[in-house]
Amino acid sequence: MIHIHNLGFPRIGARRELKKALEAYWRGDIDAATLEDCGSELRARHWKIQAEAGLDLIPVGDFSFYDQVLDMSALLGAVPPRFNWHGGKVELDTMFRMARGRAPSGEPAAACEMTKWFDSNYHYMVPEFYAGQDFSLASSKLFDEVAEAQALGVPVKPMILGPLSWLWLGKVREGAFDKLELLSALLPVYADILHRLKQQGVEWVQIDEPILVLDLPAEWRQAFESVYHRLQGSGLKVLLASYFGALGENTRLACQLPVDGLHIDAIRAAQQIGDVLNWLPAWKILSLGVIDGRNIWRTDLDAALDYLDQARQHLGDRLWIAPSCSLLHVPVDLEQETRLEPELKSWLAFAYQKTGELAILKQALVAGRDALNNELETARAAIRSRRESPLTCRDDVRTRLAQIDEGMTQRHSRYSLRAEKQRAWLKLPLYPTTTIGSFPQTDEIRHCRRALRNGEISEADYVEQMQTQITTVIEKQQQLGLDVLVHGEPERNDMVEYFGEQLDGFAFTEYGWVQSYGSRCVKPPLIYGDIARPQPMTVSWASYAQSLSHKPVKGMLTGPVTILNWSFVRDDQPRADTCLQIALALRKEVQELEAAGIRIIQIDEAALREGLPLRRNEWQTYLNWAVRAFRLTASGVADETQIHTHMCYSEFNDIMPAIAAMDADVITIETSRSNMELLDAFEHFDYPNEIGPGVYDIHSPNVPEREQIVELMQKAARHIPAERLWVNPDCGLKTRGWPEVEKALANMVAAAQSLRT
Ligand code: GLN
Ligand code: ZN
């Protein structure tokens, strides 16, 4: 029989119950038992939703108090020595110490590293490896949850992260060895896990190996064969899950591994279905991920049924249907949204609604589309409405997009000429100092923004209070002796939301939270239509700030690629087109800032790098349109106007030519945490324009010493001519407190002064 199943349900809760419970536990307001109760309540609720939708198999093990990769490490007994774990069970507080450095009990220690889960905005805890590391079954969480689900009558499908993906995602912390060497110690524990699950009466287990969609070295591909041969014989049926892309050259490998079923992502890579069908042995299950687990749009059920019908002709009852990946990446329940435009709301599906779509697909396949006419008609009406709605399509925007010519993506003159003109009016000293944009977001500022939102103060009061904040920030910067000032961004809650709220084509949910890491959630904007800018977004704040000083004030914008990458993006046109629309809107803002006398403008591209496709051979296409969108934003101004960009990362080496092609006059970047490691990139690539390598880490409350900063800059000056260097912190200062910021910036300015002499 055709099965419908899920690869994971969001665990945070429709009202972020888990976040609240976790934070209460960390604060000491509730005890561990209460936190555990919250967990089991959420699990039960989510299983029930899926059971009522009629799913044949429901994932268990997708719930986590922090992160599923961390849970896997605990299950395998992979706890770094600094957490003083000496075997036995890995307690909840040990896991929290690994994740956050501290917990209600146990000694604090340096937290494990956290990094992005593939190309999503979810962050996982990086496993750490040591030479000669031992592994052991060290957590009962998975087995307890299986028992818990079975007691509730849930058709369970436990899920674990496969050994190769777990290893791939981790880092060798001590010693120099090949991670694959750990397999021989690791696999017996995996075998134990499967054995335990078998004893619990489990039939199917899902093993996630998402790295199958990456470019894998030959040794890793070979390891897949030996690993899955060795894991045979547990008596369990194994569904191997790949997602986030196409199997590509790993298709044959993945199809032929000795497991009972394969899941593939049919949203990101529908084109792979044919290939997979060709290679899949005639007895294997194929699970097609036909519902988008990474986006919030309702599925075009007819289109899905069209190719499911075809797949079924090949597969018969060996066809399973699922979301493309875990639903962890979408919000929980659309029904809670009361303020969305009803038409727009009808186009959407969150996790809850997506499980419902699965059920319709199955019934339509089994009983025929006619039997499901009502449900399908509702879905059709929504798809039609979205396709034809005037909300999504604006002729003026389309016309402007069609009129973009190459001239619009180029500054009038090349950098060297622009630099001369800019120097002529700017008259900056050597090693000019600046900051990245935001200053501390005090309670006062937050309170004021909230008061405006709740209608407690008038717009005029709000403007006045914000202007007071700007005045303070300008005065402080002048006292500190900074050369290029900023207005401090007090009016911004979030660097993307602030712009999205003012642009047409964006919508915001009330409860559309998605887990980013641990208890932290984000509520990405939703881009549903053509993007336009009805009015200036930042000009009045920037010009007010400029009116207070003779020193140049830098205007501050978030770039098109970052706005795109941190939103749920429409799927009815290429991402590149949406990005260009944002760029056109921002270009207008840049020009109006210039017209208002703001002659230095920073366009932040914090998320440019994270938009890189998972496959290397797709990088260039992405970089081409991303860079083009940035240039379109930045190029509509005179040579004298200085364009800055900022990026919060230092892994540049592999995208250096693209960064240079953005042709910003000045780029400020993160480097201090890596001790200017970034500069290695300059050994091989001569970055042509000006650069401000961040001289201190704003993520830490430590105040940098003047000498430290001087040293870092001297190191930088060995790679980049001093005339092209700026002195600035790593990133915006909004999360810091004023006392440390003032001390740090005073030291930074002093460092610049001593560098000049
Ligand atoms: N201009 C922003 C700020 O200073 C940049 C933030 C970022 O790069 N993440 O806060
Ligand atoms: Zn930054």
Short mmCIF file of N, CA and C in Angstrom, two decimals, residues 386-387 389-404 528-532 570 572-574 577-578 581 584:
data_model
loop_
_atom_site.label_atom_id
_atom_site.label_comp_id
_atom_site.label_asym_id
_atom_site.label_seq_id
_atom_site.Cartn_x
_atom_site.Cartn_y
_atom_site.Cartn_z
N ARG A 386 -3.68 32.44 -6.67
CA ARG A 386 -2.31 32.95 -6.54
C ARG A 386 -1.73 33.28 -7.92
N ARG A 387 -2.02 32.42 -8.88
CA ARG A 387 -1.46 32.62 -10.21
C ARG A 387 -2.00 33.90 -10.85
N SER A 389 -3.65 36.48 -9.23
CA SER A 389 -3.94 37.62 -8.35
C SER A 389 -3.17 38.87 -8.72
N PRO A 390 -3.85 40.00 -8.72
CA PRO A 390 -3.14 41.27 -8.93
C PRO A 390 -2.17 41.56 -7.78
N LEU A 391 -2.32 40.85 -6.66
CA LEU A 391 -1.39 41.07 -5.54
C LEU A 391 0.03 40.67 -5.89
N THR A 392 0.16 39.69 -6.79
CA THR A 392 1.51 39.18 -7.05
C THR A 392 2.20 39.87 -8.21
N CYS A 393 1.42 40.50 -9.05
CA CYS A 393 2.00 40.96 -10.31
C CYS A 393 1.79 42.45 -10.50
N ARG A 394 2.85 43.16 -10.70
CA ARG A 394 2.73 44.60 -10.95
C ARG A 394 3.44 44.95 -12.23
N ASP A 395 2.66 45.52 -13.15
CA ASP A 395 3.22 45.81 -14.46
C ASP A 395 4.37 46.81 -14.38
N ASP A 396 4.23 47.82 -13.50
CA ASP A 396 5.31 48.82 -13.43
C ASP A 396 6.63 48.16 -13.01
N VAL A 397 6.54 47.21 -12.07
CA VAL A 397 7.76 46.55 -11.62
C VAL A 397 8.34 45.69 -12.76
N ARG A 398 7.44 44.96 -13.42
CA ARG A 398 7.89 44.11 -14.54
C ARG A 398 8.56 44.93 -15.63
N THR A 399 7.97 46.08 -15.92
CA THR A 399 8.54 46.93 -16.97
C THR A 399 9.93 47.41 -16.54
N ARG A 400 10.03 47.86 -15.31
CA ARG A 400 11.35 48.33 -14.85
C ARG A 400 12.38 47.21 -14.90
N LEU A 401 11.94 46.02 -14.54
CA LEU A 401 12.85 44.87 -14.54
C LEU A 401 13.35 44.59 -15.97
N ALA A 402 12.40 44.69 -16.92
CA ALA A 402 12.76 44.41 -18.32
C ALA A 402 13.70 45.48 -18.86
N GLN A 403 13.69 46.63 -18.24
CA GLN A 403 14.50 47.73 -18.77
C GLN A 403 15.89 47.82 -18.15
N ILE A 404 16.21 46.90 -17.27
CA ILE A 404 17.55 46.95 -16.67
C ILE A 404 18.57 46.73 -17.79
N TYR A 528 5.67 37.56 -1.38
CA TYR A 528 4.62 36.92 -2.18
C TYR A 528 4.39 37.60 -3.52
N GLY A 529 4.83 38.84 -3.67
CA GLY A 529 4.50 39.55 -4.90
C GLY A 529 5.64 40.39 -5.42
N ASP A 530 5.38 41.07 -6.53
CA ASP A 530 6.39 41.95 -7.10
C ASP A 530 6.72 43.05 -6.10
N ILE A 531 7.98 43.40 -6.07
CA ILE A 531 8.46 44.27 -4.99
C ILE A 531 8.63 45.71 -5.46
N ALA A 532 8.05 46.61 -4.70
CA ALA A 532 8.22 48.02 -5.03
C ALA A 532 8.36 48.80 -3.73
N ARG A 570 8.97 33.72 -2.89
CA ARG A 570 7.98 33.16 -3.81
C ARG A 570 8.64 32.12 -4.70
N ASP A 572 7.20 31.10 -7.63
CA ASP A 572 6.62 31.14 -8.97
C ASP A 572 7.46 31.96 -9.94
N GLN A 573 8.64 32.34 -9.54
CA GLN A 573 9.58 32.97 -10.47
C GLN A 573 10.98 32.71 -9.92
N PRO A 574 12.01 32.83 -10.78
CA PRO A 574 13.36 32.54 -10.31
C PRO A 574 13.76 33.48 -9.15
N ASP A 577 15.17 36.80 -10.16
CA ASP A 577 14.26 37.90 -10.54
C ASP A 577 13.77 38.63 -9.30
N THR A 578 13.41 37.86 -8.29
CA THR A 578 12.95 38.49 -7.05
C THR A 578 14.06 39.37 -6.48
N GLN A 581 14.31 42.58 -8.30
CA GLN A 581 13.23 43.51 -7.92
C GLN A 581 13.58 44.24 -6.62
N LEU A 584 16.14 46.83 -7.40
CA LEU A 584 15.61 48.05 -8.03
C LEU A 584 15.01 48.98 -6.99
#
